[in-house]
Amino acid sequence: MTRQRISASTWHEHVAHWRSSGLPVQAYAHEHNIGVER
């Protein structure tokens, strides 16, 4: 997967999807240097 900037709206959609799916959002965010709002 290539590193790229993700727009805020798109990122929040991904976060919502990952949280509902129970995937490790924090781990992914840290790996890709993306800030996660809690």
mmCIF file with all atom_site columns, N, CA and C in Angstrom:
data_model
loop_
_atom_site.group_PDB
_atom_site.id
_atom_site.type_symbol
_atom_site.label_atom_id
_atom_site.label_alt_id
_atom_site.label_comp_id
_atom_site.label_asym_id
_atom_site.label_entity_id
_atom_site.label_seq_id
_atom_site.pdbx_PDB_ins_code
_atom_site.Cartn_x
_atom_site.Cartn_y
_atom_site.Cartn_z
_atom_site.occupancy
_atom_site.B_iso_or_equiv
_atom_site.pdbx_formal_charge
_atom_site.auth_seq_id
_atom_site.auth_comp_id
_atom_site.auth_asym_id
_atom_site.auth_atom_id
_atom_site.pdbx_PDB_model_num
ATOM 1   N N  . MET A 1 1  ? 0.849   -1.199 0.000  1.00 0.00 ? 1  MET A N  1
ATOM 2   C CA . MET A 1 1  ? 0.000   0.000  0.000  1.00 0.00 ? 1  MET A CA 1
ATOM 3   C C  . MET A 1 1  ? 0.881   1.244  0.000  1.00 0.00 ? 1  MET A C  1
ATOM 4   N N  . THR A 1 2  ? 0.601   2.156  -0.894 1.00 0.00 ? 2  THR A N  1
ATOM 5   C CA . THR A 1 2  ? 1.415   3.368  -0.989 1.00 0.00 ? 2  THR A CA 1
ATOM 6   C C  . THR A 1 2  ? 0.982   4.370  0.072  1.00 0.00 ? 2  THR A C  1
ATOM 7   N N  . ARG A 1 3  ? 1.948   5.106  0.594  1.00 0.00 ? 3  ARG A N  1
ATOM 8   C CA . ARG A 1 3  ? 1.625   6.128  1.591  1.00 0.00 ? 3  ARG A CA 1
ATOM 9   C C  . ARG A 1 3  ? 1.067   7.341  0.868  1.00 0.00 ? 3  ARG A C  1
ATOM 10  N N  . GLN A 1 4  ? -0.032  7.840  1.369  1.00 0.00 ? 4  GLN A N  1
ATOM 11  C CA . GLN A 1 4  ? -0.625  9.015  0.736  1.00 0.00 ? 4  GLN A CA 1
ATOM 12  C C  . GLN A 1 4  ? -1.488  9.755  1.747  1.00 0.00 ? 4  GLN A C  1
ATOM 13  N N  . ARG A 1 5  ? -1.693  11.025 1.471  1.00 0.00 ? 5  ARG A N  1
ATOM 14  C CA . ARG A 1 5  ? -2.531  11.826 2.351  1.00 0.00 ? 5  ARG A CA 1
ATOM 15  C C  . ARG A 1 5  ? -3.987  11.449 2.117  1.00 0.00 ? 5  ARG A C  1
ATOM 16  N N  . ILE A 1 6  ? -4.716  11.281 3.197  1.00 0.00 ? 6  ILE A N  1
ATOM 17  C CA . ILE A 1 6  ? -6.133  10.953 3.075  1.00 0.00 ? 6  ILE A CA 1
ATOM 18  C C  . ILE A 1 6  ? -6.931  12.160 3.550  1.00 0.00 ? 6  ILE A C  1
ATOM 19  N N  . SER A 1 7  ? -7.906  12.570 2.767  1.00 0.00 ? 7  SER A N  1
ATOM 20  C CA . SER A 1 7  ? -8.702  13.731 3.142  1.00 0.00 ? 7  SER A CA 1
ATOM 21  C C  . SER A 1 7  ? -9.440  13.448 4.451  1.00 0.00 ? 7  SER A C  1
ATOM 22  N N  . ALA A 1 8  ? -9.715  14.503 5.203  1.00 0.00 ? 8  ALA A N  1
ATOM 23  C CA . ALA A 1 8  ? -10.350 14.347 6.510  1.00 0.00 ? 8  ALA A CA 1
ATOM 24  C C  . ALA A 1 8  ? -11.670 13.586 6.410  1.00 0.00 ? 8  ALA A C  1
ATOM 25  N N  . SER A 1 9  ? -12.505 13.969 5.472  1.00 0.00 ? 9  SER A N  1
ATOM 26  C CA . SER A 1 9  ? -13.816 13.326 5.345  1.00 0.00 ? 9  SER A CA 1
ATOM 27  C C  . SER A 1 9  ? -13.662 11.842 5.026  1.00 0.00 ? 9  SER A C  1
ATOM 28  N N  . THR A 1 10 ? -12.760 11.537 4.094  1.00 0.00 ? 10 THR A N  1
ATOM 29  C CA . THR A 1 10 ? -12.544 10.140 3.720  1.00 0.00 ? 10 THR A CA 1
ATOM 30  C C  . THR A 1 10 ? -11.970 9.372  4.897  1.00 0.00 ? 10 THR A C  1
ATOM 31  N N  . TRP A 1 11 ? -11.011 9.982  5.607  1.00 0.00 ? 11 TRP A N  1
ATOM 32  C CA . TRP A 1 11 ? -10.382 9.327  6.753  1.00 0.00 ? 11 TRP A CA 1
ATOM 33  C C  . TRP A 1 11 ? -11.411 9.004  7.820  1.00 0.00 ? 11 TRP A C  1
ATOM 34  N N  . HIS A 1 12 ? -12.318 9.952  8.122  1.00 0.00 ? 12 HIS A N  1
ATOM 35  C CA . HIS A 1 12 ? -13.330 9.714  9.147  1.00 0.00 ? 12 HIS A CA 1
ATOM 36  C C  . HIS A 1 12 ? -14.270 8.590  8.723  1.00 0.00 ? 12 HIS A C  1
ATOM 37  N N  . GLU A 1 13 ? -14.525 8.489  7.418  1.00 0.00 ? 13 GLU A N  1
ATOM 38  C CA . GLU A 1 13 ? -15.380 7.395  6.933  1.00 0.00 ? 13 GLU A CA 1
ATOM 39  C C  . GLU A 1 13 ? -14.674 6.064  7.175  1.00 0.00 ? 13 GLU A C  1
ATOM 40  N N  . HIS A 1 14 ? -13.360 6.032  6.903  1.00 0.00 ? 14 HIS A N  1
ATOM 41  C CA . HIS A 1 14 ? -12.593 4.806  7.124  1.00 0.00 ? 14 HIS A CA 1
ATOM 42  C C  . HIS A 1 14 ? -12.585 4.446  8.607  1.00 0.00 ? 14 HIS A C  1
ATOM 43  N N  . VAL A 1 15 ? -12.378 5.462  9.461  1.00 0.00 ? 15 VAL A N  1
ATOM 44  C CA . VAL A 1 15 ? -12.350 5.225  10.900 1.00 0.00 ? 15 VAL A CA 1
ATOM 45  C C  . VAL A 1 15 ? -13.671 4.625  11.362 1.00 0.00 ? 15 VAL A C  1
ATOM 46  N N  . ALA A 1 16 ? -14.767 5.201  10.917 1.00 0.00 ? 16 ALA A N  1
ATOM 47  C CA . ALA A 1 16 ? -16.088 4.703  11.304 1.00 0.00 ? 16 ALA A CA 1
ATOM 48  C C  . ALA A 1 16 ? -16.262 3.254  10.866 1.00 0.00 ? 16 ALA A C  1
ATOM 49  N N  . HIS A 1 17 ? -15.817 2.954  9.650  1.00 0.00 ? 17 HIS A N  1
ATOM 50  C CA . HIS A 1 17 ? -15.946 1.595  9.121  1.00 0.00 ? 17 HIS A CA 1
ATOM 51  C C  . HIS A 1 17 ? -15.077 0.622  9.921  1.00 0.00 ? 17 HIS A C  1
ATOM 52  N N  . TRP A 1 18 ? -13.811 1.016  10.185 1.00 0.00 ? 18 TRP A N  1
ATOM 53  C CA . TRP A 1 18 ? -12.898 0.136  10.917 1.00 0.00 ? 18 TRP A CA 1
ATOM 54  C C  . TRP A 1 18 ? -13.384 -0.102 12.342 1.00 0.00 ? 18 TRP A C  1
ATOM 55  N N  . ARG A 1 19 ? -13.882 0.958  12.980 1.00 0.00 ? 19 ARG A N  1
ATOM 56  C CA . ARG A 1 19 ? -14.369 0.807  14.354 1.00 0.00 ? 19 ARG A CA 1
ATOM 57  C C  . ARG A 1 19 ? -15.548 -0.155 14.394 1.00 0.00 ? 19 ARG A C  1
ATOM 58  N N  . SER A 1 20 ? -16.462 -0.043 13.430 1.00 0.00 ? 20 SER A N  1
ATOM 59  C CA . SER A 1 20 ? -17.629 -0.921 13.408 1.00 0.00 ? 20 SER A CA 1
ATOM 60  C C  . SER A 1 20 ? -17.220 -2.351 13.076 1.00 0.00 ? 20 SER A C  1
ATOM 61  N N  . SER A 1 21 ? -16.078 -2.490 12.377 1.00 0.00 ? 21 SER A N  1
ATOM 62  C CA . SER A 1 21 ? -15.608 -3.819 11.990 1.00 0.00 ? 21 SER A CA 1
ATOM 63  C C  . SER A 1 21 ? -14.696 -4.414 13.067 1.00 0.00 ? 21 SER A C  1
ATOM 64  N N  . GLY A 1 22 ? -14.303 -3.575 14.040 1.00 0.00 ? 22 GLY A N  1
ATOM 65  C CA . GLY A 1 22 ? -13.452 -4.058 15.122 1.00 0.00 ? 22 GLY A CA 1
ATOM 66  C C  . GLY A 1 22 ? -12.000 -4.236 14.707 1.00 0.00 ? 22 GLY A C  1
ATOM 67  N N  . LEU A 1 23 ? -11.588 -3.540 13.633 1.00 0.00 ? 23 LEU A N  1
ATOM 68  C CA . LEU A 1 23 ? -10.203 -3.655 13.187 1.00 0.00 ? 23 LEU A CA 1
ATOM 69  C C  . LEU A 1 23 ? -9.312  -2.706 13.986 1.00 0.00 ? 23 LEU A C  1
ATOM 70  N N  . PRO A 1 24 ? -8.009  -2.984 14.044 1.00 0.00 ? 24 PRO A N  1
ATOM 71  C CA . PRO A 1 24 ? -7.070  -2.160 14.815 1.00 0.00 ? 24 PRO A CA 1
ATOM 72  C C  . PRO A 1 24 ? -6.798  -0.807 14.165 1.00 0.00 ? 24 PRO A C  1
ATOM 73  N N  . VAL A 1 25 ? -7.692  0.144  14.383 1.00 0.00 ? 25 VAL A N  1
ATOM 74  C CA . VAL A 1 25 ? -7.543  1.469  13.778 1.00 0.00 ? 25 VAL A CA 1
ATOM 75  C C  . VAL A 1 25 ? -6.267  2.152  14.255 1.00 0.00 ? 25 VAL A C  1
ATOM 76  N N  . GLN A 1 26 ? -6.040  2.106  15.559 1.00 0.00 ? 26 GLN A N  1
ATOM 77  C CA . GLN A 1 26 ? -4.871  2.775  16.124 1.00 0.00 ? 26 GLN A CA 1
ATOM 78  C C  . GLN A 1 26 ? -3.580  2.233  15.532 1.00 0.00 ? 26 GLN A C  1
ATOM 79  N N  . ALA A 1 27 ? -3.493  0.909  15.416 1.00 0.00 ? 27 ALA A N  1
ATOM 80  C CA . ALA A 1 27 ? -2.290  0.291  14.868 1.00 0.00 ? 27 ALA A CA 1
ATOM 81  C C  . ALA A 1 27 ? -2.069  0.726  13.423 1.00 0.00 ? 27 ALA A C  1
ATOM 82  N N  . TYR A 1 28 ? -3.129  0.721  12.633 1.00 0.00 ? 28 TYR A N  1
ATOM 83  C CA . TYR A 1 28 ? -3.023  1.130  11.231 1.00 0.00 ? 28 TYR A CA 1
ATOM 84  C C  . TYR A 1 28 ? -2.620  2.596  11.140 1.00 0.00 ? 28 TYR A C  1
ATOM 85  N N  . ALA A 1 29 ? -3.274  3.422  11.944 1.00 0.00 ? 29 ALA A N  1
ATOM 86  C CA . ALA A 1 29 ? -2.992  4.855  11.928 1.00 0.00 ? 29 ALA A CA 1
ATOM 87  C C  . ALA A 1 29 ? -1.535  5.128  12.289 1.00 0.00 ? 29 ALA A C  1
ATOM 88  N N  . HIS A 1 30 ? -1.040  4.426  13.307 1.00 0.00 ? 30 HIS A N  1
ATOM 89  C CA . HIS A 1 30 ? 0.344   4.632  13.738 1.00 0.00 ? 30 HIS A CA 1
ATOM 90  C C  . HIS A 1 30 ? 1.304   4.207  12.629 1.00 0.00 ? 30 HIS A C  1
ATOM 91  N N  . GLU A 1 31 ? 0.995   3.104  11.970 1.00 0.00 ? 31 GLU A N  1
ATOM 92  C CA . GLU A 1 31 ? 1.860   2.587  10.909 1.00 0.00 ? 31 GLU A CA 1
ATOM 93  C C  . GLU A 1 31 ? 1.941   3.558  9.740  1.00 0.00 ? 31 GLU A C  1
ATOM 94  N N  . HIS A 1 32 ? 0.817   4.240  9.473  1.00 0.00 ? 32 HIS A N  1
ATOM 95  C CA . HIS A 1 32 ? 0.780   5.145  8.330  1.00 0.00 ? 32 HIS A CA 1
ATOM 96  C C  . HIS A 1 32 ? 0.891   6.608  8.744  1.00 0.00 ? 32 HIS A C  1
ATOM 97  N N  . ASN A 1 33 ? 1.280   6.824  10.024 1.00 0.00 ? 33 ASN A N  1
ATOM 98  C CA . ASN A 1 33 ? 1.477   8.194  10.516 1.00 0.00 ? 33 ASN A CA 1
ATOM 99  C C  . ASN A 1 33 ? 0.245   9.071  10.325 1.00 0.00 ? 33 ASN A C  1
ATOM 100 N N  . ILE A 1 34 ? -0.914  8.524  10.680 1.00 0.00 ? 34 ILE A N  1
ATOM 101 C CA . ILE A 1 34 ? -2.156  9.279  10.538 1.00 0.00 ? 34 ILE A CA 1
ATOM 102 C C  . ILE A 1 34 ? -2.706  9.575  11.937 1.00 0.00 ? 34 ILE A C  1
ATOM 103 N N  . GLY A 1 35 ? -3.101  10.811 12.162 1.00 0.00 ? 35 GLY A N  1
ATOM 104 C CA . GLY A 1 35 ? -3.654  11.172 13.463 1.00 0.00 ? 35 GLY A CA 1
ATOM 105 C C  . GLY A 1 35 ? -5.060  10.618 13.608 1.00 0.00 ? 35 GLY A C  1
ATOM 106 N N  . VAL A 1 36 ? -5.351  10.069 14.780 1.00 0.00 ? 36 VAL A N  1
ATOM 107 C CA . VAL A 1 36 ? -6.687  9.522  15.020 1.00 0.00 ? 36 VAL A CA 1
ATOM 108 C C  . VAL A 1 36 ? -7.351  10.281 16.147 1.00 0.00 ? 36 VAL A C  1
ATOM 109 N N  . GLU A 1 37 ? -8.545  10.803 15.888 1.00 0.00 ? 37 GLU A N  1
ATOM 110 C CA . GLU A 1 37 ? -9.270  11.511 16.932 1.00 0.00 ? 37 GLU A CA 1
ATOM 111 C C  . GLU A 1 37 ? -10.085 10.501 17.723 1.00 0.00 ? 37 GLU A C  1
ATOM 112 N N  . ARG A 1 38 ? -10.069 10.651 19.064 1.00 0.00 ? 38 ARG A N  1
ATOM 113 C CA . ARG A 1 38 ? -10.825 9.698  19.865 1.00 0.00 ? 38 ARG A CA 1
ATOM 114 C C  . ARG A 1 38 ? -11.925 10.446 20.588 1.00 0.00 ? 38 ARG A C  1
#
